[in-house]
């Protein structure tokens, strides 16, 4: 199942970094973006995940995020998330760099998590930036508004928006220092997150991809493990960490 090189690298690695995408949460019941069950089946991404779309049609974008918030409030981490939380205990420096906004890594017990695309449980007013919890706004049918009359948006990163600088810088540093870099459950098409495996590769890391199918990254990965992350990761932990 796992090449000898991965085993020996993991045994000695002080620095491990893991880039995760929607695929790692799929087995928790969170639809992915581009897969057959894709969230974007019904809508096209550009209609929903950019600021102009939100200003043009706040109620449509609010409806989509309300739908996703409800899914995410009813799900829990899966064995893949728990396996990563276990792996973190066995390496001096272990960084999870996630494109996901569902908070499942932290809920599974992972400590060192960088959220490149924000967190769907956070919301703020686009005018005065006042923060709001889901409890305060989820009952709103139409796009919720702040007392200052500004629209309230989800605390995620939309297309064309900068990633949180501290999260991005820490993620680049983790990729540059990684001896083993995992790319898990991501189609590797959204930048700059998708550039991190190459940053790690150029710095000498052993690149491992875990996905149901091959992606643009597969040809440069040192090892491609095809299958469900919720099955492969626990097997990795069982075999080499217990
Ligand atoms: C930026 C919002 C600087 C949050 C999201 C042209 C070329 C290159 C780049 C660009 C370009 N034009 C514009 C850009 C930049 C753009 C970009 O990359 N566009 C792409 C699509 C071409 N990026 C940006 O705009 C970023 N910002 O660049 O800032 C800047 C600033 C100003 C002006 C210019 C530049 C911002 C990107 C953030 C976008 N936000 N979502 C939300 O609502 O969630 S993107 C969205 O896609 C999600 O955040 C998600 O995280 C991300 C990536 O998707 P994946 O996680 O990979 O999910 P996907 O469904 O695609 O794939 C799932 C995978 O899992 C599949 O491979 C599947 O096989 C696998 N899988 C499924 N089940 C399992 C599994 N694997 C294992 N086990 C399973 N069980
Ligand atoms: Zn306000």
Short mmCIF file of C-alpha atoms and ligand atoms in Angstrom, two decimals:
data_model
loop_
_atom_site.label_atom_id
_atom_site.label_comp_id
_atom_site.label_asym_id
_atom_site.label_seq_id
_atom_site.Cartn_x
_atom_site.Cartn_y
_atom_site.Cartn_z
CA UNK A 1 0.00 0.00 0.00
CA UNK A 2 2.65 2.56 0.99
CA UNK A 3 6.08 2.74 -0.66
CA UNK A 4 9.13 1.99 1.46
CA UNK A 5 10.31 5.59 0.88
CA UNK A 6 7.21 7.05 2.56
CA UNK A 7 7.62 4.71 5.52
CA UNK A 8 11.25 5.60 6.09
CA UNK A 9 10.66 9.33 5.52
CA UNK A 10 7.74 9.40 7.98
CA UNK A 11 9.77 7.49 10.58
CA UNK A 12 12.43 10.24 10.71
CA UNK A 13 10.48 13.36 9.62
CA UNK A 14 10.46 16.27 12.08
CA UNK A 15 8.53 18.53 9.70
CA UNK A 16 5.32 17.29 8.02
CA UNK A 17 2.77 19.50 6.21
CA UNK A 18 -0.65 18.49 4.93
CA UNK A 19 -2.73 20.45 2.39
CA UNK A 20 -6.39 19.42 2.59
CA UNK A 21 -9.39 20.16 0.36
CA UNK A 22 -13.07 19.33 0.25
CA UNK A 23 -12.36 15.63 -0.37
CA UNK A 24 -11.23 15.07 3.22
CA UNK A 25 -14.66 16.22 4.44
CA UNK A 26 -16.66 14.33 1.82
CA UNK A 27 -16.97 11.26 4.07
CA UNK A 28 -18.43 13.49 6.77
CA UNK A 29 -21.25 14.31 4.38
CA UNK A 30 -19.98 17.69 3.15
CA UNK A 31 -20.51 17.92 -0.63
CA UNK A 32 -17.35 18.79 -2.57
CA UNK A 33 -17.23 21.67 -5.06
CA UNK A 34 -16.33 20.07 -8.34
CA UNK A 35 -17.18 16.41 -7.85
CA UNK A 36 -20.28 14.69 -9.22
CA UNK A 37 -22.10 15.54 -5.97
CA UNK A 38 -20.60 19.00 -6.39
CA UNK A 39 -22.06 22.00 -4.63
CA UNK A 40 -21.56 23.83 -7.86
CA UNK A 41 -23.81 21.45 -9.85
CA UNK A 42 -26.78 23.69 -9.17
CA UNK A 43 -24.95 27.00 -9.38
CA UNK A 44 -21.78 28.07 -11.19
CA UNK A 45 -18.93 29.08 -8.87
CA UNK A 46 -18.60 32.59 -10.29
CA UNK A 47 -22.28 33.22 -9.35
CA UNK A 48 -21.62 32.56 -5.72
CA UNK A 49 -18.08 32.88 -4.45
CA UNK A 50 -17.01 36.39 -5.29
CA UNK A 51 -17.76 39.76 -3.76
CA UNK A 52 -19.45 41.25 -6.86
CA UNK A 53 -21.86 38.29 -7.03
CA UNK A 54 -22.69 38.92 -3.37
CA UNK A 55 -23.39 42.63 -3.94
CA UNK A 56 -25.37 41.89 -7.10
CA UNK A 57 -27.44 39.11 -5.58
CA UNK A 58 -26.95 38.98 -1.80
CA UNK A 59 -30.07 36.86 -1.20
CA UNK A 60 -28.91 34.09 -3.62
CA UNK A 61 -25.42 33.98 -2.09
CA UNK A 62 -26.94 34.06 1.41
CA UNK A 63 -29.25 31.15 0.49
CA UNK A 64 -26.24 29.09 -0.64
CA UNK A 65 -24.20 29.80 2.48
CA UNK A 66 -27.21 29.22 4.73
CA UNK A 67 -27.61 25.80 3.04
CA UNK A 68 -23.91 25.03 3.60
CA UNK A 69 -23.94 26.30 7.19
CA UNK A 70 -26.84 24.00 7.98
CA UNK A 71 -25.02 20.99 6.47
CA UNK A 72 -21.84 21.82 8.40
CA UNK A 73 -23.66 22.32 11.72
CA UNK A 74 -24.98 18.74 11.49
CA UNK A 75 -21.80 16.85 10.57
CA UNK A 76 -18.79 15.58 12.45
CA UNK A 77 -15.17 14.76 11.68
CA UNK A 78 -14.52 11.42 9.93
CA UNK A 79 -11.69 8.87 10.49
CA UNK A 80 -9.49 10.83 8.07
CA UNK A 81 -9.65 13.94 10.28
CA UNK A 82 -8.95 11.88 13.42
CA UNK A 83 -6.01 10.11 11.76
CA UNK A 84 -4.41 13.49 10.99
CA UNK A 85 -4.95 14.60 14.59
CA UNK A 86 -3.14 11.42 15.70
CA UNK A 87 -0.25 11.91 13.24
CA UNK A 88 0.33 15.42 14.64
CA UNK A 89 1.40 13.85 17.96
CA UNK A 90 4.27 11.98 16.32
CA UNK A 91 6.10 14.83 14.58
CA UNK A 92 7.83 17.82 16.13
CA UNK A 93 6.34 20.18 13.51
CA UNK A 94 3.06 19.12 11.92
CA UNK A 95 0.98 21.67 9.99
CA UNK A 96 -2.47 21.21 8.51
CA UNK A 97 -3.06 23.73 5.73
CA UNK A 98 -6.73 23.56 4.84
CA UNK A 99 -8.76 25.10 2.04
CA UNK A 100 -11.87 23.90 3.85
CA UNK A 101 -14.05 26.29 5.81
CA UNK A 102 -15.86 23.62 7.87
CA UNK A 103 -13.71 23.65 11.04
CA UNK A 104 -13.62 19.82 11.09
CA UNK A 105 -9.83 19.54 11.60
CA UNK A 106 -9.99 21.49 14.86
CA UNK A 107 -13.09 19.58 15.94
CA UNK A 108 -11.13 16.32 15.40
CA UNK A 109 -8.41 17.59 17.76
CA UNK A 110 -5.81 18.95 15.34
CA UNK A 111 -3.98 21.84 16.95
CA UNK A 112 -1.82 23.45 14.27
CA UNK A 113 -4.35 24.32 11.54
CA UNK A 114 -4.01 27.12 8.98
CA UNK A 115 -7.30 28.13 7.31
CA UNK A 116 -6.40 29.54 3.90
CA UNK A 117 -9.99 30.23 2.81
CA UNK A 118 -11.49 31.33 6.13
CA UNK A 119 -14.17 29.69 8.23
CA UNK A 120 -17.88 29.46 7.38
CA UNK A 121 -18.85 29.74 11.05
CA UNK A 122 -17.54 33.32 11.07
CA UNK A 123 -19.56 36.30 9.67
CA UNK A 124 -18.94 40.06 9.51
CA UNK A 125 -20.54 43.30 8.30
CA UNK A 126 -19.01 44.51 5.01
CA UNK A 127 -19.24 48.15 6.18
CA UNK A 128 -18.28 48.29 9.86
CA UNK A 129 -16.74 44.75 10.03
CA UNK A 130 -18.70 43.94 13.19
CA UNK A 131 -18.59 40.16 13.73
CA UNK A 132 -21.73 38.01 14.01
CA UNK A 133 -22.27 34.40 15.10
CA UNK A 134 -24.47 32.06 13.07
CA UNK A 135 -26.99 32.04 15.92
CA UNK A 136 -27.60 35.76 15.43
CA UNK A 137 -28.21 35.57 11.68
CA UNK A 138 -29.25 32.07 10.56
CA UNK A 139 -32.97 32.77 11.06
CA UNK A 140 -32.83 35.53 8.47
CA UNK A 141 -34.59 34.59 5.20
CA UNK A 142 -32.98 37.38 3.21
CA UNK A 143 -29.32 38.33 3.36
CA UNK A 144 -28.88 39.61 6.96
CA UNK A 145 -27.95 43.23 7.59
CA UNK A 146 -26.04 44.90 10.44
CA UNK A 147 -27.49 47.73 12.56
CA UNK A 148 -25.36 50.07 10.47
CA UNK A 149 -27.38 48.69 7.50
CA UNK A 150 -24.31 46.99 5.99
CA UNK A 151 -24.69 43.49 4.50
CA UNK A 152 -23.35 40.66 6.66
CA UNK A 153 -21.09 38.22 4.75
CA UNK A 154 -19.57 34.84 5.63
CA UNK A 155 -15.98 34.93 6.92
CA UNK A 156 -14.62 32.99 3.92
CA UNK A 157 -12.18 34.02 1.18
CA UNK A 158 -13.88 34.57 -2.18
CA UNK A 159 -12.29 34.48 -5.63
CA UNK A 160 -10.25 37.62 -6.26
CA UNK A 161 -9.76 38.17 -2.53
CA UNK A 162 -6.44 37.97 -0.74
CA UNK A 163 -5.87 35.05 1.60
CA UNK A 164 -5.36 35.93 5.28
CA UNK A 165 -1.70 37.01 5.29
CA UNK A 166 -0.71 35.32 8.56
CA UNK A 167 -2.27 32.01 7.49
CA UNK A 168 -0.66 32.19 4.04
CA UNK A 169 2.81 33.10 5.31
CA UNK A 170 2.75 30.34 7.93
CA UNK A 171 1.59 27.84 5.28
CA UNK A 172 4.42 28.76 2.90
CA UNK A 173 6.92 28.41 5.74
CA UNK A 174 5.49 24.97 6.62
CA UNK A 175 5.70 23.86 2.98
CA UNK A 176 9.32 25.09 2.69
CA UNK A 177 10.37 23.15 5.79
CA UNK A 178 8.39 19.98 5.12
CA UNK A 179 10.27 16.69 4.71
CA UNK A 180 6.97 15.00 3.81
CA UNK A 181 4.10 16.99 2.22
CA UNK A 182 0.65 15.43 1.80
CA UNK A 183 -1.96 16.77 -0.63
CA UNK A 184 -5.28 15.26 0.48
CA UNK A 185 -8.70 15.46 -1.17
CA UNK A 186 -8.05 18.49 -3.30
CA UNK A 187 -8.44 18.95 -7.05
CA UNK A 188 -5.40 21.26 -6.84
CA UNK A 189 -6.94 23.88 -9.17
CA UNK A 190 -7.41 26.84 -6.81
CA UNK A 191 -4.42 29.15 -6.38
CA UNK A 192 -2.38 30.15 -4.53
CA UNK A 193 -3.19 27.10 -2.29
CA UNK A 194 -2.45 24.72 -5.19
CA UNK A 195 1.08 26.14 -5.48
CA UNK A 196 2.09 24.85 -2.04
CA UNK A 197 2.93 21.26 -3.10
CA UNK A 198 5.43 22.70 -5.62
CA UNK A 199 6.92 24.97 -2.94
CA UNK A 200 7.46 21.85 -0.83
CA UNK A 201 8.80 19.84 -3.77
CA UNK A 202 11.38 22.53 -4.62
CA UNK A 203 12.46 22.53 -1.00
CA UNK A 204 13.12 18.78 -1.17
CA UNK A 205 9.96 17.32 0.37
CA UNK A 206 8.59 13.88 -0.45
CA UNK A 207 5.15 14.62 -2.00
CA UNK A 208 2.27 12.22 -1.31
CA UNK A 209 -1.15 12.70 -2.91
CA UNK A 210 -4.27 10.95 -1.61
CA UNK A 211 -7.35 11.33 -3.81
CA UNK A 212 -10.12 9.30 -5.42
CA UNK A 213 -8.70 10.22 -8.82
CA UNK A 214 -5.52 11.65 -10.34
CA UNK A 215 -5.19 15.45 -10.48
CA UNK A 216 -2.87 18.05 -12.07
CA UNK A 217 -0.50 17.39 -9.16
CA UNK A 218 -0.28 13.61 -9.63
CA UNK A 219 2.49 13.68 -12.22
CA UNK A 220 4.82 15.56 -9.88
CA UNK A 221 3.90 13.70 -6.68
CA UNK A 222 6.39 11.08 -5.46
CA UNK A 223 3.53 8.81 -4.41
CA UNK A 224 -0.14 8.82 -5.43
CA UNK A 225 -2.51 6.79 -3.25
CA UNK A 226 -5.89 6.42 -4.96
CA UNK A 227 -8.77 5.86 -2.59
CA UNK A 228 -10.78 7.44 0.22
CA UNK A 229 -8.80 9.58 2.67
CA UNK A 230 -11.07 8.27 5.45
CA UNK A 231 -9.76 4.76 4.74
CA UNK A 232 -6.15 5.37 3.69
CA UNK A 233 -5.15 7.72 6.54
CA UNK A 234 -6.31 5.42 9.38
CA UNK A 235 -4.43 2.57 7.65
CA UNK A 236 -1.32 4.75 7.53
CA UNK A 237 -1.66 5.51 11.25
CA UNK A 238 -2.31 1.84 12.12
CA UNK A 239 0.69 0.66 10.12
CA UNK A 240 3.33 3.20 11.03
CA UNK A 241 2.34 5.15 14.10
CA UNK A 242 0.93 2.59 16.49
C1 LIG B 1 -6.23 35.12 -4.87
C2 LIG B 1 -14.81 30.16 -0.99
C3 LIG B 1 -4.75 36.94 -4.89
C4 LIG B 1 -14.92 29.63 0.35
C5 LIG B 1 -13.18 29.36 -2.55
C6 LIG B 1 -6.23 31.93 -13.52
C7 LIG B 1 -5.24 30.97 -13.30
C8 LIG B 1 -4.84 30.67 -12.00
C9 LIG B 1 -5.40 31.33 -10.91
C10 LIG B 1 -6.37 32.26 -11.15
C11 LIG B 1 -6.80 32.57 -12.44
N1 LIG B 1 -7.77 33.51 -12.36
C12 LIG B 1 -7.97 33.82 -11.05
C13 LIG B 1 -7.11 33.08 -10.31
C14 LIG B 1 -6.99 33.09 -8.85
C15 LIG B 1 -8.12 32.29 -8.22
C16 LIG B 1 -8.10 30.86 -8.72
O1 LIG B 1 -7.28 30.08 -8.32
N2 LIG B 1 -9.02 30.52 -9.64
C17 LIG B 1 -9.00 29.17 -10.19
C18 LIG B 1 -10.35 28.49 -9.98
C19 LIG B 1 -8.62 29.25 -11.66
N3 LIG B 1 -7.84 32.30 -6.81
C20 LIG B 1 -8.28 33.32 -6.04
O2 LIG B 1 -8.98 34.21 -6.44
C21 LIG B 1 -7.78 33.30 -4.61
N4 LIG B 1 -7.28 34.61 -4.26
O3 LIG B 1 -5.69 34.61 -5.83
O4 LIG B 1 -5.81 36.29 -4.28
C22 LIG B 1 -5.40 37.93 -5.80
C23 LIG B 1 -6.13 38.95 -5.23
C24 LIG B 1 -6.71 39.87 -6.08
C25 LIG B 1 -6.59 39.75 -7.46
C26 LIG B 1 -5.88 38.67 -8.01
C27 LIG B 1 -5.29 37.75 -7.18
C28 LIG B 1 -8.93 32.98 -3.66
C29 LIG B 1 -9.23 31.52 -3.74
C30 LIG B 1 -10.29 31.15 -2.69
C31 LIG B 1 -11.58 30.91 -3.40
N5 LIG B 1 -12.57 30.48 -2.45
N6 LIG B 1 -14.29 29.12 -1.88
C32 LIG B 1 -16.09 28.70 0.36
O5 LIG B 1 -17.22 29.15 0.17
O6 LIG B 1 -15.81 27.51 0.57
S1 LIG B 1 -12.59 28.16 -3.59
C33 LIG B 1 -13.22 26.61 -3.28
O7 LIG B 1 -12.36 25.72 -3.99
C34 LIG B 1 -13.14 26.14 -1.83
O8 LIG B 1 -12.58 27.07 -0.95
C35 LIG B 1 -12.24 24.92 -1.90
O9 LIG B 1 -11.50 24.82 -0.77
C36 LIG B 1 -11.40 25.25 -3.07
C37 LIG B 1 -10.63 24.12 -3.68
O10 LIG B 1 -11.52 23.07 -4.00
P1 LIG B 1 -11.16 21.62 -3.39
O11 LIG B 1 -11.06 21.75 -1.91
O12 LIG B 1 -9.99 21.05 -4.10
O13 LIG B 1 -12.47 20.81 -3.70
P2 LIG B 1 -12.90 20.16 -5.10
O14 LIG B 1 -14.34 19.83 -5.01
O15 LIG B 1 -12.38 21.00 -6.22
O16 LIG B 1 -12.06 18.80 -5.14
C38 LIG B 1 -12.32 17.79 -4.19
C39 LIG B 1 -11.30 16.70 -4.44
O17 LIG B 1 -11.45 15.70 -3.45
C40 LIG B 1 -11.46 16.02 -5.79
O18 LIG B 1 -10.19 15.91 -6.40
C41 LIG B 1 -12.02 14.63 -5.43
O19 LIG B 1 -11.55 13.63 -6.32
C42 LIG B 1 -11.44 14.42 -4.07
N7 LIG B 1 -12.23 13.57 -3.18
C43 LIG B 1 -13.59 13.50 -3.08
N8 LIG B 1 -13.92 12.61 -2.11
C44 LIG B 1 -12.75 12.15 -1.59
C45 LIG B 1 -11.67 12.73 -2.27
N9 LIG B 1 -10.39 12.46 -2.00
C46 LIG B 1 -10.13 11.55 -1.02
N10 LIG B 1 -11.12 10.94 -0.31
C47 LIG B 1 -12.42 11.20 -0.57
N11 LIG B 1 -13.36 10.56 0.14
ZN1 LIG B 2 -22.13 47.23 10.27
#
